[in-house]
Amino acid sequence: MKIRIGGWAGQGTVLAGTVLGKSLSLEQGYHVVQQRSYSAAVRSGIAYSDVIADKEELDELVIEIPDYLLVLYQDTLDEWEDTARKTEHLIVDSSRVDRLPETTGEIYLVPAGQIAEDIATSKAANVVLLGALAGVSDDIDIGCLEKTVRKEFPSKYTDLNVKALESGYQKVHG
Amino acid sequence: MKDPGVYFIEGNIACAEAAMKVGCRFYAGYPITPASEVMNHLSKELPKVGGRFVQMEDEIASIASVIGSSWTGLKSMTATSGPGFSLMQENLGYAVMTETPCVIVNVQRAGPSTGQATKPGTGDVMQSRFGSQGDYEMIALSPNSGQEMFDFTVRAFNLAERYRTPVVLLADAGVGQMREKVKIPEDVPVKERKRPSSNETEFFDTDEEDHVPPMPDFGEGHELLVTGSTHLGDGTRDTASFSAQDNLVRRLVAKIDGNRKDIEDWEEKNVDGADLVVVSYGSMSRPARGAVKKAREKGLEVGFFRPKVMWPSPEKRLREIGEDSKVLLAELSLRGYRIEVERCVDSDKFYVYDRLNSLPTIDEVYQKIEEVLS
């Protein structure tokens, strides 16, 4: 299972990847590698996080075409057009993305930024998309993700992030 | 410091945790991508276990400070990447010459020079062995996972203490910044440096078979001079005589070379009788190992060999492998380990899969295996 979460620096793509990696590794018992990529710029630029999970030990550390591609920013999606065409599951924050590539895979439009803002802050859009991912994939357990979110975030941000996670899940699963 | 348990953490954090666990109580460094997480983590955690953390003005001062603190009896380390590692070379030689145990972590990135700060590379392999001037031997370990970032950091400290020498943890951005499951055990093996008796006078010479003299701490009352110049057993400078140079430098080299059996470590699988053996190390060895597995599933007689200790190199084993099999070196560099492997293998049996900037997929390495065997 190969997942890429991409956006613009500052949107929490690395944090989302870490939460997902921890959940799959420590709660669901997968072998997991998680990597981050960011440019050498102090600010801005494409930032993304790759998570690979498998029942076997992992020596494949690179994602060519992700099974699940989560995108939080239009410029990032434009840059990854070719990858986006080939992925089976494209999950986008439709509050920030409106130009979509032609693809034979499924596209899931989740207004993550708007949902997050309605809860508390658009910063939680990354977590909304994680929830949507759990809604799309049978292999990703929403309960384990929630448990990880509760452990990972400072207590004052826990509730809003759990709400963000559940809202994303309901959006595609409900 | 984390409690014993299983964590999903970056290799650099595993390295920092291992350092504290094995007893490191001094860190001096200067931040640099992709090694900064080691420093960042220790800046918060080291004081909590009674250690000292100093951010120095540059990498030259960092390693100088690490050497000084080691002479107070503290296990000491620094972490850096290519540009900083270059700055450290002169004092790395000083640590060799003064027989100062310390650990230098080099989380390698794409070079030369500033190169690509956030991208992995392993172009510092020869530098880690030969970067400082003069004749010496070096110990360098190459981890390929988060768990090995932990385990090899522990071993790096133990080798440094055991052989009274600087040890390089030669990581790369691939393993340093990748998150994986890492088990932090209740206890780790801990070795301490040899201590002198109160009437000892020889701190830079020994008749012991392991060639390792005892090391006192500053302030313990022993009289000695610590100098990078050629010296006698009590540290007195002798910059002219044949015997001083011959005795000291031969012992420094023998200390590592003569203890190879204890130091060397590698992983090998299906090497004997293989048509081709893939040699790889660091993060690149993961897709390389995956490619070997895939080749075997397709019925190809391919073996896998991975030096965990890069220096001293497993040259004897490499020569044995090169006698019977073709060798494909897979590395994240054009010149990283190439000269060392090439010299152990006949040129008509030697092949290279080199790659810059980023790790390949398993399939990309596999295609090279097919090409070599076709």
Coordinates of C-alpha atoms in Angstrom, one line a residue:
Chain A
M1 CA 0.0 0.0 0.0
K2 CA 1.6 3.3 -1.2
I3 CA 0.3 6.6 -0.1
R4 CA 1.5 10.1 -1.1
I5 CA 0.3 13.2 0.7
G6 CA 1.3 16.4 -1.0
G7 CA 0.7 20.1 -0.8
W8 CA 2.5 23.4 -0.3
A9 CA 5.1 23.8 2.5
G10 CA 3.2 24.6 5.7
Q11 CA 0.1 22.7 5.0
G12 CA 1.0 19.8 7.3
T13 CA 1.7 17.1 4.7
V14 CA 4.6 15.8 6.7
L15 CA 2.6 15.8 9.9
A16 CA -0.2 13.9 8.2
G17 CA 2.2 11.4 6.8
T18 CA 3.7 10.9 10.3
V19 CA 0.3 10.4 11.9
L20 CA -0.7 7.9 9.1
G21 CA 2.7 6.1 9.4
K22 CA 2.4 5.8 13.2
S23 CA -1.1 4.5 13.0
L24 CA -0.3 1.9 10.4
S25 CA 2.9 0.9 12.1
L26 CA 2.2 1.0 15.8
E27 CA -1.6 0.5 15.9
Q28 CA -2.2 -1.7 12.8
G29 CA 1.0 -3.7 12.9
Y30 CA 2.2 -3.1 9.3
H31 CA 5.8 -2.7 8.3
V32 CA 6.0 1.0 7.4
V33 CA 8.5 3.5 6.0
Q34 CA 7.6 7.1 5.9
Q35 CA 9.7 9.7 4.1
R36 CA 9.3 13.4 3.6
S37 CA 10.4 15.6 0.8
Y38 CA 10.7 19.3 0.8
S39 CA 12.7 21.8 -1.2
A40 CA 15.8 23.6 0.2
A41 CA 13.8 26.9 0.3
V42 CA 13.3 28.4 3.7
R43 CA 9.5 28.7 3.0
S44 CA 7.2 27.7 0.2
G45 CA 7.6 25.0 -2.4
I46 CA 6.1 21.6 -2.8
A47 CA 6.2 19.5 0.3
Y48 CA 5.1 15.9 0.5
S49 CA 5.2 12.8 2.5
D50 CA 5.3 9.2 1.3
V51 CA 4.0 6.3 3.4
I52 CA 4.6 2.7 2.3
A53 CA 3.0 -0.1 4.3
D54 CA 3.2 -3.8 3.9
K55 CA 2.7 -7.0 5.8
E56 CA 6.2 -8.1 4.8
E57 CA 9.5 -6.4 5.7
L58 CA 10.0 -3.4 3.4
D59 CA 12.9 -2.9 1.0
E60 CA 10.9 -0.8 -1.5
L61 CA 11.5 2.8 -0.2
V62 CA 10.3 4.7 -3.2
I63 CA 6.8 5.4 -4.6
E64 CA 6.5 5.7 -8.3
I65 CA 2.8 5.7 -8.6
P66 CA 0.9 5.8 -5.3
D67 CA -2.2 3.7 -4.8
Y68 CA -3.6 6.7 -3.0
L69 CA -2.7 10.3 -3.8
L70 CA -3.9 13.0 -1.5
V71 CA -3.4 16.6 -2.7
L72 CA -4.0 19.8 -0.8
Y73 CA -2.9 22.4 -3.3
Q74 CA -3.5 23.2 -7.0
D75 CA 0.1 23.9 -8.0
T76 CA 1.2 20.6 -6.5
L77 CA -1.5 18.7 -8.4
D78 CA -0.5 20.5 -11.6
E79 CA 3.1 19.5 -11.0
W80 CA 2.1 15.9 -10.5
E81 CA -0.3 15.7 -13.4
D82 CA 1.2 12.5 -14.8
T83 CA 1.2 10.8 -11.4
A84 CA -2.3 11.9 -10.7
R85 CA -3.5 10.4 -14.0
K86 CA -2.1 7.0 -13.1
T87 CA -3.1 6.7 -9.5
E88 CA -6.1 4.6 -8.6
H89 CA -7.4 6.9 -5.9
L90 CA -7.0 10.6 -6.1
I91 CA -8.3 12.4 -3.1
V92 CA -8.2 16.2 -3.3
D93 CA -9.0 19.2 -1.1
S94 CA -11.7 20.6 -3.4
S95 CA -11.6 23.9 -1.5
R96 CA -8.2 24.6 -3.0
V97 CA -8.2 22.4 -6.1
D98 CA -10.5 22.8 -9.0
R99 CA -8.5 21.8 -12.1
L100 CA -8.4 18.0 -12.2
P101 CA -6.5 15.7 -14.5
E102 CA -8.2 13.1 -16.6
T103 CA -7.8 9.8 -14.9
T104 CA -9.1 6.3 -15.1
G105 CA -8.9 6.0 -11.4
E106 CA -11.4 7.3 -8.8
I107 CA -11.4 10.9 -7.8
Y108 CA -12.7 12.0 -4.4
L109 CA -13.6 15.6 -4.0
V110 CA -13.4 16.5 -0.3
P111 CA -13.7 20.2 0.6
A112 CA -11.1 19.7 3.4
G113 CA -10.1 23.3 3.8
Q114 CA -13.8 24.4 4.2
I115 CA -14.7 21.5 6.5
A116 CA -11.7 22.3 8.7
E117 CA -12.5 25.9 8.8
D118 CA -16.1 25.2 9.8
I119 CA -14.7 23.1 12.7
A120 CA -12.0 25.6 13.8
T121 CA -9.2 26.3 11.4
S122 CA -8.4 25.5 7.8
K123 CA -5.0 24.3 9.1
A124 CA -6.7 21.0 9.9
A125 CA -7.4 20.3 6.2
N126 CA -4.6 17.7 6.2
V127 CA -6.3 15.7 8.9
V128 CA -9.7 15.9 7.1
L129 CA -8.0 14.3 4.1
L130 CA -6.6 11.6 6.3
G131 CA -10.1 10.8 7.5
A132 CA -11.2 10.7 3.8
L133 CA -8.4 8.3 3.1
A134 CA -9.6 5.9 5.8
G135 CA -13.1 6.2 4.3
V136 CA -11.7 5.2 0.8
S137 CA -9.4 2.4 1.9
D138 CA -10.5 -0.7 3.7
D139 CA -7.0 -1.3 4.9
I140 CA -6.7 1.9 6.8
D141 CA -8.5 1.8 10.2
I142 CA -10.2 5.0 11.2
G143 CA -10.2 3.9 14.9
C144 CA -6.5 3.5 14.9
L145 CA -6.0 6.8 13.2
E146 CA -8.2 8.5 15.9
K147 CA -6.1 6.8 18.6
T148 CA -2.9 8.1 17.0
V149 CA -4.3 11.6 16.6
R150 CA -5.2 11.6 20.3
K151 CA -1.6 10.7 21.1
E152 CA 0.1 12.9 18.6
F153 CA -1.5 16.3 19.1
P154 CA -1.3 18.5 22.1
S155 CA -4.4 18.1 24.2
K156 CA -5.9 21.5 23.4
Y157 CA -5.9 20.5 19.7
T158 CA -7.0 16.9 20.1
D159 CA -10.8 17.3 19.9
L160 CA -10.8 19.5 16.8
N161 CA -8.4 17.2 15.0
V162 CA -10.5 14.1 15.9
K163 CA -13.6 16.0 14.6
A164 CA -11.6 16.9 11.4
L165 CA -10.7 13.2 11.0
E166 CA -14.3 12.0 11.4
S167 CA -15.7 14.7 9.1
G168 CA -13.3 13.6 6.3
Y169 CA -14.2 10.0 6.9
Q170 CA -18.0 10.7 6.8
K171 CA -17.6 12.8 3.7
V172 CA -16.6 9.8 1.6
H173 CA -18.0 6.9 3.7
G174 CA -21.1 8.3 5.1
Chain B
M1 CA 15.2 10.1 26.7
K2 CA 12.5 7.7 25.7
D3 CA 11.4 4.8 27.8
P4 CA 12.1 1.3 26.4
G5 CA 9.5 0.4 23.9
V6 CA 8.6 0.5 20.2
Y7 CA 8.5 3.8 18.4
F8 CA 7.8 5.1 14.9
I9 CA 10.7 7.6 14.6
E10 CA 13.2 9.1 12.2
G11 CA 16.7 7.5 12.0
N12 CA 18.3 10.7 13.3
I13 CA 16.1 10.6 16.4
A14 CA 17.0 6.9 16.9
C15 CA 20.6 7.9 16.7
A16 CA 20.2 10.6 19.3
E17 CA 18.3 8.2 21.6
A18 CA 20.9 5.5 21.2
A19 CA 23.7 8.0 22.1
M20 CA 22.0 8.8 25.4
K21 CA 21.2 5.2 26.1
V22 CA 24.9 4.1 25.7
G23 CA 26.0 6.9 28.0
C24 CA 26.8 9.9 25.7
R25 CA 26.8 13.0 28.0
F26 CA 28.3 15.7 25.8
Y27 CA 27.2 17.0 22.4
A28 CA 28.7 19.9 20.5
G29 CA 27.6 20.7 17.0
Y30 CA 26.5 23.1 14.3
P31 CA 23.1 22.4 12.6
I32 CA 23.1 21.2 9.0
T33 CA 20.6 19.4 6.8
P34 CA 20.0 16.4 6.9
A35 CA 21.6 15.8 10.3
S36 CA 20.0 18.6 12.3
E37 CA 17.4 16.3 14.0
V38 CA 20.2 14.6 15.9
M39 CA 21.3 17.9 17.4
N40 CA 17.8 19.3 17.8
H41 CA 16.7 16.2 19.8
L42 CA 19.8 16.2 22.0
S43 CA 19.5 19.9 22.7
K44 CA 16.2 19.1 24.5
E45 CA 16.9 15.7 25.9
L46 CA 20.6 15.5 26.8
P47 CA 20.4 18.0 29.7
K48 CA 17.5 16.0 31.2
V49 CA 19.9 13.0 31.7
G50 CA 22.6 15.2 33.1
G51 CA 24.5 15.8 29.9
R52 CA 25.8 19.0 28.4
F53 CA 24.8 20.4 25.0
V54 CA 26.6 23.2 23.2
Q55 CA 25.8 24.8 19.9
M56 CA 29.2 25.8 18.6
E57 CA 30.1 28.6 16.1
D58 CA 31.1 26.0 13.4
E59 CA 32.0 22.4 12.8
I60 CA 35.8 22.9 13.5
A61 CA 35.0 24.2 17.0
S62 CA 32.3 21.4 17.4
I63 CA 34.7 18.5 17.0
A64 CA 37.4 20.3 19.0
S65 CA 35.0 20.7 21.8
V66 CA 34.0 17.0 21.6
I67 CA 37.7 16.0 21.8
G68 CA 38.2 18.2 24.9
S69 CA 35.1 16.8 26.6
S70 CA 36.1 13.2 25.9
W71 CA 39.4 13.9 27.9
T72 CA 37.2 14.9 30.9
G73 CA 35.9 11.3 30.8
L74 CA 32.6 12.0 29.0
K75 CA 31.3 10.0 26.1
S76 CA 31.0 12.6 23.4
M77 CA 29.6 13.1 19.9
T78 CA 28.8 15.5 17.1
A79 CA 26.7 15.1 14.0
T80 CA 27.0 16.8 10.7
S81 CA 26.8 16.4 6.9
G82 CA 29.2 16.8 4.0
P83 CA 30.3 20.4 4.3
G84 CA 30.6 20.2 8.0
F85 CA 32.4 16.8 7.8
S86 CA 35.0 18.5 5.5
L87 CA 35.6 21.1 8.1
M88 CA 36.1 18.5 10.8
Q89 CA 38.8 16.5 8.9
E90 CA 41.9 18.2 10.5
N91 CA 40.6 17.6 14.1
L92 CA 39.4 14.1 13.2
G93 CA 43.1 13.4 12.5
Y94 CA 43.9 15.1 15.9
A95 CA 41.5 12.7 17.6
V96 CA 43.2 9.7 15.9
M97 CA 46.6 10.9 16.9
T98 CA 45.7 11.7 20.5
E99 CA 43.6 8.5 20.7
T100 CA 40.5 10.3 21.8
P101 CA 37.3 8.2 21.8
C102 CA 34.4 10.1 20.2
V103 CA 31.6 9.6 17.7
I104 CA 31.1 11.6 14.5
V105 CA 27.8 11.1 12.8
N106 CA 27.8 12.1 9.1
V107 CA 24.3 12.0 7.6
Q108 CA 25.5 12.2 4.1
R109 CA 23.8 14.3 1.5
A110 CA 24.3 14.9 -2.2
G111 CA 27.6 16.7 -2.8
P112 CA 30.3 17.8 -3.7
S113 CA 30.4 21.1 -1.8
T114 CA 26.9 22.4 -0.8
G115 CA 25.4 20.1 -3.4
Q116 CA 21.7 19.3 -2.7
A117 CA 21.2 19.7 1.0
T118 CA 17.9 17.8 1.3
K119 CA 18.9 14.9 -1.1
P120 CA 20.8 11.8 -0.1
G121 CA 24.2 10.7 -1.4
T122 CA 27.1 8.5 -0.2
G123 CA 30.0 10.3 -1.8
D124 CA 31.8 10.7 1.6
V125 CA 32.9 7.1 2.0
M126 CA 36.5 7.6 1.0
Q127 CA 36.7 10.9 2.9
S128 CA 35.6 9.1 6.0
R129 CA 38.6 6.8 5.6
F130 CA 41.2 9.1 4.1
G131 CA 40.0 12.7 4.8
S132 CA 42.7 13.7 7.3
Q133 CA 46.4 13.7 6.5
G134 CA 48.9 11.1 7.3
D135 CA 48.8 7.4 7.9
Y136 CA 45.9 6.1 10.0
E137 CA 43.0 3.6 10.0
M138 CA 39.4 4.6 10.7
I139 CA 36.3 2.8 11.8
A140 CA 33.1 3.7 10.0
L141 CA 29.7 2.0 10.2
S142 CA 26.9 2.2 7.6
P143 CA 23.3 1.7 8.9
N144 CA 20.5 1.0 6.5
S145 CA 17.4 1.3 8.7
G146 CA 16.0 3.2 11.6
Q147 CA 16.8 0.3 13.9
E148 CA 20.4 0.2 12.7
M149 CA 20.7 4.0 13.3
F150 CA 20.0 3.0 16.9
D151 CA 22.0 -0.2 17.1
F152 CA 25.1 1.1 15.2
T153 CA 25.2 4.3 17.2
V154 CA 25.5 2.1 20.3
R155 CA 28.2 0.1 18.6
A156 CA 30.0 3.2 17.4
F157 CA 30.4 4.4 21.0
N158 CA 31.5 1.0 22.2
L159 CA 34.1 0.7 19.4
A160 CA 35.3 4.3 20.1
E161 CA 35.8 3.4 23.8
R162 CA 37.2 0.0 23.2
Y163 CA 39.8 1.1 20.7
R164 CA 40.3 4.7 22.0
T165 CA 39.7 6.2 18.6
P166 CA 37.2 8.3 16.7
V167 CA 34.4 6.3 15.0
V168 CA 32.3 7.6 12.2
L169 CA 28.6 6.7 11.9
L170 CA 28.4 7.0 8.1
A171 CA 24.6 7.4 7.6
D172 CA 22.8 9.1 4.7
A173 CA 19.8 11.3 4.3
G174 CA 17.8 8.2 3.3
V175 CA 18.1 6.4 6.6
G176 CA 18.6 9.6 8.7
Q177 CA 15.3 11.2 7.8
M178 CA 13.2 8.1 7.1
R179 CA 10.7 7.1 9.8
E180 CA 10.4 3.4 10.7
K181 CA 9.6 1.2 13.7
V182 CA 12.5 1.3 16.1
K183 CA 12.8 -0.8 19.2
I184 CA 14.5 0.8 22.1
P185 CA 15.6 -2.0 24.5
E186 CA 15.7 -2.0 28.3
D187 CA 19.5 -2.3 28.2
V188 CA 22.2 -1.9 25.5
P189 CA 25.8 -3.3 25.7
V190 CA 28.1 -0.6 27.1
K191 CA 31.9 -0.6 26.9
E192 CA 34.1 1.8 28.8
R193 CA 37.6 3.0 28.0
K194 CA 40.6 1.4 29.7
R195 CA 41.5 3.4 32.8
P196 CA 45.1 3.8 34.1
S197 CA 46.2 2.8 37.6
S198 CA 47.3 5.7 39.8
N199 CA 51.0 5.0 39.1
E200 CA 50.7 4.6 35.4
T201 CA 53.0 6.7 33.2
E202 CA 52.3 5.4 29.7
F203 CA 49.2 6.8 28.1
F204 CA 50.3 6.7 24.5
D205 CA 52.1 3.4 24.4
T206 CA 51.4 -0.2 25.5
D207 CA 52.7 -3.7 25.3
E208 CA 49.2 -5.1 25.4
E209 CA 48.2 -7.2 22.4
D210 CA 45.3 -5.0 21.5
H211 CA 47.6 -2.0 21.1
V212 CA 45.2 0.1 23.3
P213 CA 46.8 2.1 26.1
P214 CA 44.8 3.3 29.2
M215 CA 43.3 6.8 29.1
P216 CA 43.1 9.1 32.2
D217 CA 40.7 12.0 32.6
F218 CA 41.8 15.6 32.9
G219 CA 42.2 16.5 36.6
E220 CA 42.8 13.0 37.8
G221 CA 46.4 13.8 38.7
H222 CA 48.4 12.1 36.0
E223 CA 51.1 14.0 34.2
L224 CA 50.9 13.8 30.5
L225 CA 50.8 16.0 27.4
V226 CA 48.0 15.6 24.8
T227 CA 49.4 16.6 21.5
G228 CA 48.9 16.1 17.7
S229 CA 52.6 16.1 17.3
T230 CA 54.4 12.7 17.3
H231 CA 54.9 11.8 21.0
L232 CA 56.3 9.3 23.4
G233 CA 54.3 7.1 25.9
D234 CA 53.8 10.0 28.3
G235 CA 52.8 12.4 25.6
T236 CA 56.2 14.2 25.4
R237 CA 56.7 15.6 21.9
D238 CA 59.3 13.9 19.7
T239 CA 59.1 15.4 16.3
A240 CA 62.4 14.1 15.0
S241 CA 63.3 10.6 15.9
F242 CA 62.7 7.5 13.8
S243 CA 61.6 5.4 16.7
A244 CA 58.9 7.7 18.0
Q245 CA 57.2 8.1 14.6
D246 CA 57.6 4.4 13.7
N247 CA 56.4 3.1 17.1
L248 CA 53.4 5.5 17.4
V249 CA 52.0 5.4 13.8
R250 CA 52.5 1.6 13.4
R251 CA 50.6 1.1 16.7
L252 CA 47.8 3.5 15.7
V253 CA 47.3 1.5 12.4
A254 CA 47.7 -1.9 14.1
K255 CA 45.1 -0.9 16.8
I256 CA 42.4 -1.0 14.1
D257 CA 43.9 -3.3 11.4
G258 CA 45.0 -5.9 14.0
N259 CA 41.6 -6.1 15.5
R260 CA 39.6 -6.4 12.2
K261 CA 38.0 -9.6 13.3
D262 CA 36.4 -7.9 16.2
I263 CA 35.4 -4.8 14.3
E264 CA 34.2 -6.2 10.9
D265 CA 30.5 -6.9 10.3
W266 CA 28.5 -7.6 7.3
E267 CA 25.2 -9.1 6.0
E268 CA 25.4 -11.7 3.3
K269 CA 22.8 -14.0 1.7
N270 CA 23.2 -16.7 -1.0
V271 CA 26.7 -15.5 -1.8
D272 CA 28.4 -18.9 -2.3
G273 CA 27.9 -20.3 -5.8
A274 CA 26.1 -17.1 -7.0
D275 CA 26.5 -16.0 -10.6
L276 CA 26.3 -12.4 -9.4
V277 CA 26.6 -10.8 -6.0
V278 CA 25.1 -7.4 -5.4
V279 CA 27.2 -5.4 -3.0
S280 CA 25.5 -2.4 -1.5
Y281 CA 25.3 -0.3 1.7
G282 CA 23.3 2.4 3.4
S283 CA 19.8 3.3 2.3
M284 CA 20.6 2.1 -1.3
S285 CA 21.1 -1.4 0.1
R286 CA 17.3 -1.7 0.8
P287 CA 16.1 -1.5 -2.9
A288 CA 19.3 -3.5 -3.8
R289 CA 18.3 -6.3 -1.4
G290 CA 14.7 -6.2 -2.7
A291 CA 16.1 -6.5 -6.3
V292 CA 18.1 -9.5 -5.3
K293 CA 15.1 -11.1 -3.7
K294 CA 13.1 -10.5 -6.9
A295 CA 15.9 -11.9 -9.1
R296 CA 16.0 -15.1 -7.0
E297 CA 12.2 -15.5 -7.3
K298 CA 12.7 -15.4 -11.0
G299 CA 15.3 -18.2 -10.7
L300 CA 18.5 -16.1 -11.1
E301 CA 21.5 -17.1 -9.0
V302 CA 22.1 -13.8 -7.3
G303 CA 23.5 -13.2 -3.9
F304 CA 23.6 -10.1 -1.6
F305 CA 26.5 -8.7 0.4
R306 CA 26.3 -5.6 2.6
P307 CA 29.1 -4.2 4.6
K308 CA 27.7 -2.9 7.9
V309 CA 31.2 -1.8 8.8
M310 CA 32.6 0.1 5.8
W311 CA 36.1 0.7 7.4
P312 CA 38.1 -1.3 7.9
S313 CA 36.6 -2.8 4.8
P314 CA 35.7 -6.5 4.5
E315 CA 38.3 -6.7 1.7
K316 CA 39.2 -10.4 2.3
R317 CA 35.5 -11.4 1.9
L318 CA 35.1 -9.2 -1.1
R319 CA 38.1 -10.9 -2.8
E320 CA 36.6 -14.3 -2.1
I321 CA 33.3 -13.2 -3.6
G322 CA 35.1 -11.7 -6.6
E323 CA 36.9 -14.9 -7.3
D324 CA 33.8 -16.9 -7.9
S325 CA 31.1 -14.4 -8.9
K326 CA 30.4 -11.3 -10.9
V327 CA 30.0 -8.3 -8.6
L328 CA 27.5 -5.5 -9.0
L329 CA 28.1 -2.5 -6.7
A330 CA 24.9 -0.5 -6.1
E331 CA 25.5 2.8 -4.5
L332 CA 24.0 6.3 -4.2
S333 CA 27.1 7.9 -5.6
L334 CA 29.5 7.7 -8.5
R335 CA 32.7 7.3 -6.5
G336 CA 31.6 6.4 -3.0
Y337 CA 32.9 2.8 -2.3
R338 CA 33.8 2.1 -5.9
I339 CA 37.6 2.1 -5.7
E340 CA 37.6 -0.2 -2.6
V341 CA 35.3 -2.8 -4.2
E342 CA 36.9 -2.5 -7.6
R343 CA 40.4 -3.3 -6.3
C344 CA 39.1 -6.5 -4.7
V345 CA 37.4 -7.8 -7.9
D346 CA 38.7 -8.6 -11.4
S347 CA 37.8 -5.7 -13.7
D348 CA 36.0 -8.0 -16.2
K349 CA 33.7 -9.2 -13.3
F350 CA 33.0 -5.7 -11.9
Y351 CA 29.7 -3.8 -12.6
V352 CA 28.2 -0.7 -11.2
Y353 CA 24.7 0.6 -10.6
D354 CA 25.3 4.2 -9.5
R355 CA 22.6 6.7 -8.9
L356 CA 22.5 10.3 -7.8
N357 CA 19.9 12.5 -5.9
S358 CA 17.3 9.9 -4.9
L359 CA 16.8 6.2 -4.2
P360 CA 15.8 3.9 -7.1
T361 CA 12.8 1.5 -7.0
I362 CA 13.5 -2.2 -6.6
D363 CA 12.6 -2.7 -10.3
E364 CA 15.3 -0.2 -11.4
V365 CA 18.0 -2.1 -9.6
Y366 CA 16.5 -5.4 -10.8
Q367 CA 16.8 -4.3 -14.5
K368 CA 20.5 -3.7 -14.0
I369 CA 20.9 -7.3 -12.5
E370 CA 19.1 -8.7 -15.6
E371 CA 21.4 -6.7 -17.9
V372 CA 24.5 -7.9 -16.2
L373 CA 23.4 -11.5 -16.3
S374 CA 22.2 -11.5 -19.9

